[in-house]
Short mmCIF file of N, CA, C and O in Angstrom, two decimals:
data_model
loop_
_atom_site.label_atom_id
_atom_site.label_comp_id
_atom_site.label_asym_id
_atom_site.label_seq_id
_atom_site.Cartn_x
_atom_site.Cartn_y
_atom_site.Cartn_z
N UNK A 1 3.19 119.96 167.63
CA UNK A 1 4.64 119.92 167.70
C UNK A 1 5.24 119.61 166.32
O UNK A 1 6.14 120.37 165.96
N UNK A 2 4.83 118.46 165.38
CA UNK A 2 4.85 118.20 164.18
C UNK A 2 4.72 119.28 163.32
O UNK A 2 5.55 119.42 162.42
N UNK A 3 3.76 120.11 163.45
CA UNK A 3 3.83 121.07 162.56
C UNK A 3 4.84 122.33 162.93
O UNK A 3 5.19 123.18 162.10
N UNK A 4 5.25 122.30 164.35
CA UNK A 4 6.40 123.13 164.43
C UNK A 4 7.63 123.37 163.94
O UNK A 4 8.36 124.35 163.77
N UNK A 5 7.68 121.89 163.70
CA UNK A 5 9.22 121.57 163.20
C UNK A 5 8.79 121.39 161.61
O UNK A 5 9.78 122.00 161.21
N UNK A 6 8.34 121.15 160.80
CA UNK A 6 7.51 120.90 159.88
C UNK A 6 7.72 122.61 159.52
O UNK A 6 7.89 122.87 158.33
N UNK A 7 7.71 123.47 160.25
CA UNK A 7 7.61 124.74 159.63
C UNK A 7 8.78 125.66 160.13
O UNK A 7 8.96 126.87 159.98
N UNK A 8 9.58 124.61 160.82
CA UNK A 8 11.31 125.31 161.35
C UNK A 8 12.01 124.87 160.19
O UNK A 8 12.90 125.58 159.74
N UNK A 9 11.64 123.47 159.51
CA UNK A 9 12.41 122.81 158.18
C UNK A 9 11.98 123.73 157.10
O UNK A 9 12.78 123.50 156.19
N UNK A 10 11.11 124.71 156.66
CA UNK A 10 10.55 125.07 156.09
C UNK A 10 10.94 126.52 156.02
O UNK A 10 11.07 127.04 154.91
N UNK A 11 11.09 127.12 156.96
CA UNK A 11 11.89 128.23 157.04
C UNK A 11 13.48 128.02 156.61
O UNK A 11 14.00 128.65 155.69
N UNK A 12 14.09 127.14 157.33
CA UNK A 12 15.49 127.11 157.04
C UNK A 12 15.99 126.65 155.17
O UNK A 12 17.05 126.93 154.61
N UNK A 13 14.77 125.89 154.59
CA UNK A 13 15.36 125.76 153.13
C UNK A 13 14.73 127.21 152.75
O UNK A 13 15.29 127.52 151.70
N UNK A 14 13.81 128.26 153.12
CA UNK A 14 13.60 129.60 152.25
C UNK A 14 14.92 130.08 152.85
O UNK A 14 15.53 130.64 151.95
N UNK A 15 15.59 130.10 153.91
CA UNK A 15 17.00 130.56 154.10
C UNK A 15 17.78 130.37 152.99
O UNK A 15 18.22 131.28 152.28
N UNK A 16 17.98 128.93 152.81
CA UNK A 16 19.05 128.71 152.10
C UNK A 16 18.42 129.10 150.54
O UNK A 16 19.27 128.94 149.67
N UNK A 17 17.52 129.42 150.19
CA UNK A 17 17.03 129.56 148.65
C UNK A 17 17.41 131.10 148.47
O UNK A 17 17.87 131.71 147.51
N UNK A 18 17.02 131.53 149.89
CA UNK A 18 17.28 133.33 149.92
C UNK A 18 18.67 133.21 149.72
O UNK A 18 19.10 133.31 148.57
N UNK A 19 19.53 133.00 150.76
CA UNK A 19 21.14 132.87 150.83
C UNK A 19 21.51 132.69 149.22
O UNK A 19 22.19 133.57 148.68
N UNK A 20 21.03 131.45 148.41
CA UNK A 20 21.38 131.88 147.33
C UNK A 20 21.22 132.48 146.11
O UNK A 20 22.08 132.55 145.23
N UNK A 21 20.03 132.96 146.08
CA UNK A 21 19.48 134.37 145.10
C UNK A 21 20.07 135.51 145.80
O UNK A 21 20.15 136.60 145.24
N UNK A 22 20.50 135.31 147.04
CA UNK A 22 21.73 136.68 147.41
C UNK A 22 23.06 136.81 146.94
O UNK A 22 23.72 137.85 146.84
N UNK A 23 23.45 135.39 146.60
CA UNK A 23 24.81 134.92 146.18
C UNK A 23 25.43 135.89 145.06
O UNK A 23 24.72 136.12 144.08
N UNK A 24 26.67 136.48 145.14
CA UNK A 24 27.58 136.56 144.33
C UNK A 24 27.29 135.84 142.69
O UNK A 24 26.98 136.32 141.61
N UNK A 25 27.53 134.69 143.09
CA UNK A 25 27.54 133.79 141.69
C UNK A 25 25.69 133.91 141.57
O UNK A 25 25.32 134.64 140.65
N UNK A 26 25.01 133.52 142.06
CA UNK A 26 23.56 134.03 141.33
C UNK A 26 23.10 134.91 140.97
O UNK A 26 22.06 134.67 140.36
N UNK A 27 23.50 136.37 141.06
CA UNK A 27 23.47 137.63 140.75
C UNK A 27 24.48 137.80 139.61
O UNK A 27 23.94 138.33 138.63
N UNK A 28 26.02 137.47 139.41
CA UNK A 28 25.99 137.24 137.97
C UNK A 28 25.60 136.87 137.09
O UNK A 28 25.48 137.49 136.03
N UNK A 29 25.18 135.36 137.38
CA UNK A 29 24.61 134.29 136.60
C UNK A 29 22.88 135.17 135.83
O UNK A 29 22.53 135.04 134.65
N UNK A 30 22.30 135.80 136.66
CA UNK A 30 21.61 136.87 136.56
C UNK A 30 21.50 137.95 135.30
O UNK A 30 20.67 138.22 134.43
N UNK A 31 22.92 138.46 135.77
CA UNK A 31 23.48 139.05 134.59
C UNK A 31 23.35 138.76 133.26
O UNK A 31 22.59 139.03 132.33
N UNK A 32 24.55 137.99 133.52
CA UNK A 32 24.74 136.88 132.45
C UNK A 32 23.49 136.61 131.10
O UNK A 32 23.61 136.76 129.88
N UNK A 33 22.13 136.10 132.07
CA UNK A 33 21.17 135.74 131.22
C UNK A 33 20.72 136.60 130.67
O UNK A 33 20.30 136.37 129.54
N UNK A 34 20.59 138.27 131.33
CA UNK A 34 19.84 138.85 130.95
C UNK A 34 20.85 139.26 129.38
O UNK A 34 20.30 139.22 128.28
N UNK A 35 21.97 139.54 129.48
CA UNK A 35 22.81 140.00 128.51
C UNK A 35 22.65 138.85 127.45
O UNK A 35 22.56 139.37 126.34
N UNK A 36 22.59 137.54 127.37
CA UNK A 36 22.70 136.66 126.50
C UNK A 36 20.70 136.44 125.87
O UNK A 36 20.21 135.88 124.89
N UNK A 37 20.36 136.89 126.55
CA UNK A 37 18.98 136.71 126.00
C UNK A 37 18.71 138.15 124.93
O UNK A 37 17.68 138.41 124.31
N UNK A 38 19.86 138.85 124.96
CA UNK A 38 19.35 139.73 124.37
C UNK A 38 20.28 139.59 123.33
O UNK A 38 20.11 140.22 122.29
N UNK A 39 21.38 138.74 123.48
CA UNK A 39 21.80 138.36 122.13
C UNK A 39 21.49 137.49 121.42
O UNK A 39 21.45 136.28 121.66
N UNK A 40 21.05 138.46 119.82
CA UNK A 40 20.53 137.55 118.46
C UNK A 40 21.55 136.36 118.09
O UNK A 40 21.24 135.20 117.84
N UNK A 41 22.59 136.80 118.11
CA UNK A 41 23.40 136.17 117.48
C UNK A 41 23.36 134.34 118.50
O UNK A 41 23.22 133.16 118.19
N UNK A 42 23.51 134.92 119.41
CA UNK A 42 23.69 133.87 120.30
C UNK A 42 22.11 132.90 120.59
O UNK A 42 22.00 131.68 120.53
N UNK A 43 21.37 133.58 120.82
CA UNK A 43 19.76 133.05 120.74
C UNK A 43 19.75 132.44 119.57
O UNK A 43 19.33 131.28 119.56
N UNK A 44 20.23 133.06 118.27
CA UNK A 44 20.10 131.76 116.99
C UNK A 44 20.25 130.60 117.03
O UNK A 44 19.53 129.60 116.93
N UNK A 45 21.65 130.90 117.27
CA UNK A 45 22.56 129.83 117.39
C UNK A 45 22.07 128.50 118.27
O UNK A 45 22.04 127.34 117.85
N UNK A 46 21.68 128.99 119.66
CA UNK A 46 21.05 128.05 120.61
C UNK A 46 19.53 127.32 120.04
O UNK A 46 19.01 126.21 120.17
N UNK A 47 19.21 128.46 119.42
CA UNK A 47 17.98 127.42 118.86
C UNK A 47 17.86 126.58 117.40
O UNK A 47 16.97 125.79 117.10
N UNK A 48 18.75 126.90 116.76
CA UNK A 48 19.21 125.83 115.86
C UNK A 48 19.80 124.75 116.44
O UNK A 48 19.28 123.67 116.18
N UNK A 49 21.14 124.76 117.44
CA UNK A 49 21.03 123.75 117.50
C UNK A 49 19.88 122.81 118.57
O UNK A 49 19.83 121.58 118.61
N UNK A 50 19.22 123.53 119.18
CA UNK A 50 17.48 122.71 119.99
C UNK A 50 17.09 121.82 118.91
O UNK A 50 16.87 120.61 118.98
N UNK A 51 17.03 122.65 117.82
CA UNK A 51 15.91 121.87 116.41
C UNK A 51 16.51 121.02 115.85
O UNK A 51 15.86 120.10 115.35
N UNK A 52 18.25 121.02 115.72
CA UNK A 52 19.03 120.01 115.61
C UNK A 52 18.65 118.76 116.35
O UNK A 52 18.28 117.63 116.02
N UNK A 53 18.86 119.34 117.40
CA UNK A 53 18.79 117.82 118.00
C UNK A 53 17.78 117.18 118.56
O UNK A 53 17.81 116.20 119.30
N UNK A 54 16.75 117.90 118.11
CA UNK A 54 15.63 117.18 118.35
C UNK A 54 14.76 116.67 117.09
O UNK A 54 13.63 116.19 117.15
N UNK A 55 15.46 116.84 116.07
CA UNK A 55 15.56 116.27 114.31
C UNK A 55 16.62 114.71 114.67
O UNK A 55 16.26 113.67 114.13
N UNK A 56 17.62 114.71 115.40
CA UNK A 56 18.63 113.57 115.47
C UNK A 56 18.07 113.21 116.73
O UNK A 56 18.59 112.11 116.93
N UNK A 57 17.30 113.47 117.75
CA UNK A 57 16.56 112.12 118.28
C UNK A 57 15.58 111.33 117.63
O UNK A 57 15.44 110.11 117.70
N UNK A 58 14.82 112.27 116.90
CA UNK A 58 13.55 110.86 115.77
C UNK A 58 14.44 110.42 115.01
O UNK A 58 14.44 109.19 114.96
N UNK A 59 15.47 111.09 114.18
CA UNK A 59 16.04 110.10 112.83
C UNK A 59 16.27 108.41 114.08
O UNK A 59 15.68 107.34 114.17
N UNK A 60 17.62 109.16 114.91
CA UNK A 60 17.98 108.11 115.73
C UNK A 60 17.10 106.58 116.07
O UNK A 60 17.41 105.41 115.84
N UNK A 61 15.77 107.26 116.77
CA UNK A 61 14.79 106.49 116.97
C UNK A 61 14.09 105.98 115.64
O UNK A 61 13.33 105.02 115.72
N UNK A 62 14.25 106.42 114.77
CA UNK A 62 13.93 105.58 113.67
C UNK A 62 14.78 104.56 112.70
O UNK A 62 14.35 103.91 111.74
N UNK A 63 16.27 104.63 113.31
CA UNK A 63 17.10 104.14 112.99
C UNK A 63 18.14 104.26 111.60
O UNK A 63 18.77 103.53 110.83
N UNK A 64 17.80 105.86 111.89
CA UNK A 64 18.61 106.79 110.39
C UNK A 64 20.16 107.54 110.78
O UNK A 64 20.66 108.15 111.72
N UNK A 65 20.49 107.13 109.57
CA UNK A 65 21.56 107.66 109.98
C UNK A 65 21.81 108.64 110.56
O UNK A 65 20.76 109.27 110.46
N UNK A 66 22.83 109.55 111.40
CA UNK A 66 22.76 110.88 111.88
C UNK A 66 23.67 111.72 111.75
O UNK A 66 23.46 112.90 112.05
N UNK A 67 25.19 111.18 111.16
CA UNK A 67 25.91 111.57 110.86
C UNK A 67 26.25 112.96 110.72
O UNK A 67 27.02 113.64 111.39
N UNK A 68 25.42 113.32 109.57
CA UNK A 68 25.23 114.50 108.82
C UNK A 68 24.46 115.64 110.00
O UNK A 68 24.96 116.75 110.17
N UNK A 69 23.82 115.42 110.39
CA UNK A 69 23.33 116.29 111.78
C UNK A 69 24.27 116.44 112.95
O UNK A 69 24.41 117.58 113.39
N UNK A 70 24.96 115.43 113.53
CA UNK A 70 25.59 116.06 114.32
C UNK A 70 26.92 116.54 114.11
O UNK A 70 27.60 117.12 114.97
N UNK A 71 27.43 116.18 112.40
CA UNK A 71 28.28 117.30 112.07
C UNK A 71 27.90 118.79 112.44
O UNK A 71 28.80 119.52 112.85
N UNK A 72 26.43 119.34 112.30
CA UNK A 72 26.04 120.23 112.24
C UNK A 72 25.87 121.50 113.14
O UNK A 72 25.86 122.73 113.12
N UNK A 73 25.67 119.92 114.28
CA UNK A 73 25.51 120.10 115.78
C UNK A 73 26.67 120.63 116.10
O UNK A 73 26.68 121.84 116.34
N UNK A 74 27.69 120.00 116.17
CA UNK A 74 29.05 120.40 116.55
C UNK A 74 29.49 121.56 116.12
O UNK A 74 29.90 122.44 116.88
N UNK A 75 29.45 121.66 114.76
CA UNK A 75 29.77 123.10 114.27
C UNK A 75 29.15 123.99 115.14
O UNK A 75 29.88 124.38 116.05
N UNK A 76 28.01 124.42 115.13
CA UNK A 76 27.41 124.91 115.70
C UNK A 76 27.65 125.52 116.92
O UNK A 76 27.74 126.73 117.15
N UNK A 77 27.78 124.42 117.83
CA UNK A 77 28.57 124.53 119.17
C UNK A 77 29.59 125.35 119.41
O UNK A 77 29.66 126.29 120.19
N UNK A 78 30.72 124.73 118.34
CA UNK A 78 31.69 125.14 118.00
C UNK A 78 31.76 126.60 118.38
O UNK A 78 32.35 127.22 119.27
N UNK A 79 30.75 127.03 117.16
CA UNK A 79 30.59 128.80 116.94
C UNK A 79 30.13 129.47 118.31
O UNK A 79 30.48 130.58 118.71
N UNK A 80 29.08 128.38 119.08
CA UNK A 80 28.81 129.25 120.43
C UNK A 80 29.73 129.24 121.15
O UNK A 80 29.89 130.19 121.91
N UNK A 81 30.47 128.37 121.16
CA UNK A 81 31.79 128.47 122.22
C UNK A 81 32.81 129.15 122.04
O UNK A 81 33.78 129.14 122.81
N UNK A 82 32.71 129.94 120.81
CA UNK A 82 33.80 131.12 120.46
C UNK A 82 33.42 132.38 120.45
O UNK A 82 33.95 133.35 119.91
N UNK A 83 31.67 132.22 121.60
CA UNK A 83 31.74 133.75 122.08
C UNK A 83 31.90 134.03 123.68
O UNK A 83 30.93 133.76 124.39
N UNK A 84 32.73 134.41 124.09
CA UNK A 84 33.11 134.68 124.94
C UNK A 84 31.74 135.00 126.09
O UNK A 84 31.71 134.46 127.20
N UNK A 85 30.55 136.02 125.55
CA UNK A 85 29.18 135.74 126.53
C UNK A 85 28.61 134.34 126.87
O UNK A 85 28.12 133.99 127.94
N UNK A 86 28.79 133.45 125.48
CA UNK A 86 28.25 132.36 125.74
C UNK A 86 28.96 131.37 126.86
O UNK A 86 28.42 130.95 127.88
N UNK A 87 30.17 131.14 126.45
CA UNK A 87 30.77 130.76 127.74
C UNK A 87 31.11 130.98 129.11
O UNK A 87 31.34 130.06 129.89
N UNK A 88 31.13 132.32 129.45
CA UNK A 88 31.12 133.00 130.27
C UNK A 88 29.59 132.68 131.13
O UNK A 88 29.66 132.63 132.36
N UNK A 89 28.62 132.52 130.64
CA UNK A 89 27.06 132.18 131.09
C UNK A 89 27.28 130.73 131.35
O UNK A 89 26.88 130.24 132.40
N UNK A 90 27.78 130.14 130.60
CA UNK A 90 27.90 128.84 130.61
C UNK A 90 29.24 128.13 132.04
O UNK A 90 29.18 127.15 132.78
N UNK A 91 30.00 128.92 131.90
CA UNK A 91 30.43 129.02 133.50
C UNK A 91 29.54 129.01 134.51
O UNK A 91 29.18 128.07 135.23
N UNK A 92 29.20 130.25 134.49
CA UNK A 92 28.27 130.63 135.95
C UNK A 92 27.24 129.59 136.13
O UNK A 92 26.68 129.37 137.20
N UNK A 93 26.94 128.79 134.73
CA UNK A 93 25.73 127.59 135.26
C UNK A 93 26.36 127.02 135.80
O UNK A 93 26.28 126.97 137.02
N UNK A 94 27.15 126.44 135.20
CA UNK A 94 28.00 125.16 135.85
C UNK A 94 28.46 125.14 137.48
O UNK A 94 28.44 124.21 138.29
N UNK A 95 28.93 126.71 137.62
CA UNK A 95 29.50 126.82 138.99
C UNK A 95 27.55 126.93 140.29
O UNK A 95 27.17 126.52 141.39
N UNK A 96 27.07 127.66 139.25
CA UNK A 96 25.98 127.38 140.34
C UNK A 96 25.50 125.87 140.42
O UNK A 96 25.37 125.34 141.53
N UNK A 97 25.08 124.81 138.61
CA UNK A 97 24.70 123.44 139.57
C UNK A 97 25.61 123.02 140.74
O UNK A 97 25.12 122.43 141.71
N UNK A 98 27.09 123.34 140.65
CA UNK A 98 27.85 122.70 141.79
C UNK A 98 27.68 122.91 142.91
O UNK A 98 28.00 122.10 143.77
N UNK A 99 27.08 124.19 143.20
CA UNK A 99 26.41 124.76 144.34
C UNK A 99 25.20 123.60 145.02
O UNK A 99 25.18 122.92 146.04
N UNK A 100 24.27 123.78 143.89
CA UNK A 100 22.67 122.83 144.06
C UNK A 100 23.37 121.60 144.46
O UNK A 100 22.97 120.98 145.44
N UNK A 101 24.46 121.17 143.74
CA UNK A 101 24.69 119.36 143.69
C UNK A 101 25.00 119.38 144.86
O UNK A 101 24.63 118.36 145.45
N UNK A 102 25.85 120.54 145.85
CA UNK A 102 26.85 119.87 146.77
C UNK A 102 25.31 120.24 148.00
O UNK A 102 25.60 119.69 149.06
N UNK A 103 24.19 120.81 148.10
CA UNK A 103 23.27 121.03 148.88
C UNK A 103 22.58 119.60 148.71
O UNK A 103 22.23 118.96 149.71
N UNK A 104 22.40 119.11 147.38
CA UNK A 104 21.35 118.15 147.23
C UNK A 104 22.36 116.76 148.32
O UNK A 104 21.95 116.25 149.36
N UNK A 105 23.19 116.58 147.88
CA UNK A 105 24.31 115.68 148.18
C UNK A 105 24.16 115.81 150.12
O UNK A 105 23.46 115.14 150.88
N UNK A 106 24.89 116.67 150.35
CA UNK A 106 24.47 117.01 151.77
C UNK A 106 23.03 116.75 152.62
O UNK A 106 23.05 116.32 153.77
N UNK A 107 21.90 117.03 151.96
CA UNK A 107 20.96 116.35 152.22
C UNK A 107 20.68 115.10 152.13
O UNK A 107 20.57 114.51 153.21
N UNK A 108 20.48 114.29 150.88
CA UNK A 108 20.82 113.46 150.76
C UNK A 108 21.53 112.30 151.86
O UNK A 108 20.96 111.34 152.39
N UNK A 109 22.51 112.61 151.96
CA UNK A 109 23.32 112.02 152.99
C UNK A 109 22.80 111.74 154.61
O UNK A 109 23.00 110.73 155.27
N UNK A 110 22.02 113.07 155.04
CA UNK A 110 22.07 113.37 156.43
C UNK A 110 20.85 112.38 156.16
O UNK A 110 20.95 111.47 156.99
N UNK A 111 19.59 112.16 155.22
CA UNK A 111 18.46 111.57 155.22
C UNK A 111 18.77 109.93 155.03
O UNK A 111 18.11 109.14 155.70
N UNK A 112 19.66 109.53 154.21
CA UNK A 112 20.38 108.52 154.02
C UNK A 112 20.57 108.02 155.70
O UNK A 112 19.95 107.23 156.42
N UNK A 113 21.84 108.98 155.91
CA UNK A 113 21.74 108.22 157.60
C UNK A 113 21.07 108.66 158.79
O UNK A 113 21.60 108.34 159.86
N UNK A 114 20.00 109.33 158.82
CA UNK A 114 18.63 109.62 159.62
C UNK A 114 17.91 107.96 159.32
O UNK A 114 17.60 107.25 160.27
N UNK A 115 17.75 107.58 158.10
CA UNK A 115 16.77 106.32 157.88
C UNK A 115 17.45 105.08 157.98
O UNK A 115 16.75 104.07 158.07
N UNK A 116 18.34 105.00 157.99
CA UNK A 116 19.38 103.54 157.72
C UNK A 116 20.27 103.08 158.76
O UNK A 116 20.98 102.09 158.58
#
């Protein structure tokens, strides 16, 4: 019987994983990546600033100044956020974690007061 239900819970989250790789917003978001992975300009950019800031977590942790890096950082940013693909991708994440958060949350909750 345990394993019945054990495999009714189990079906219903591949529902909801299907439901949302069917989604509207995950099929852009889709998009989205594939178009931004194929931009140089934008792939630079993202990985300079990675190496940025993972240069200003050791200074940090070593207790160096950082100033000068996350001027760099910012600029940087700056420039990705004045391309319209980049933000545009950067939407669709955002709107999908809100998706995940408000599932995790919902669970969360029902297990919260199932145990308490």
């Amino acid at each position: 019987m345990e394993n019945l239900q054990n495999n009714s819970i189990v079906s219903k989250i591949d529902e909801i994983i299907d439901s949302i790789k069917d989604s509207k917003e995950y099929q852009n978001y889709l998009f989205l990546f594939d178009k931004l992975s194929k931009n140089d300009r934008c792939n630079s950019l993202i990985k300079q600033v990675k190496t940025l800031q993972k240069e200003l977590v050791k200074k940090q942790a070593n207790g160096q100044n950082v100033n000068e890096l996350e001027e760099k950082i910012n600029k940087l940013v700056s420039e990705l956020n004045s391309i319209p693909l980049y933000v545009e991708f950067v939407d669709k994440q955002q709107d999908l974690n809100k998706i995940y958060q408000s599932i995790k949350i919902r669970l969360d909750n029902y297990f919260n007061d199932l145990f308490n």
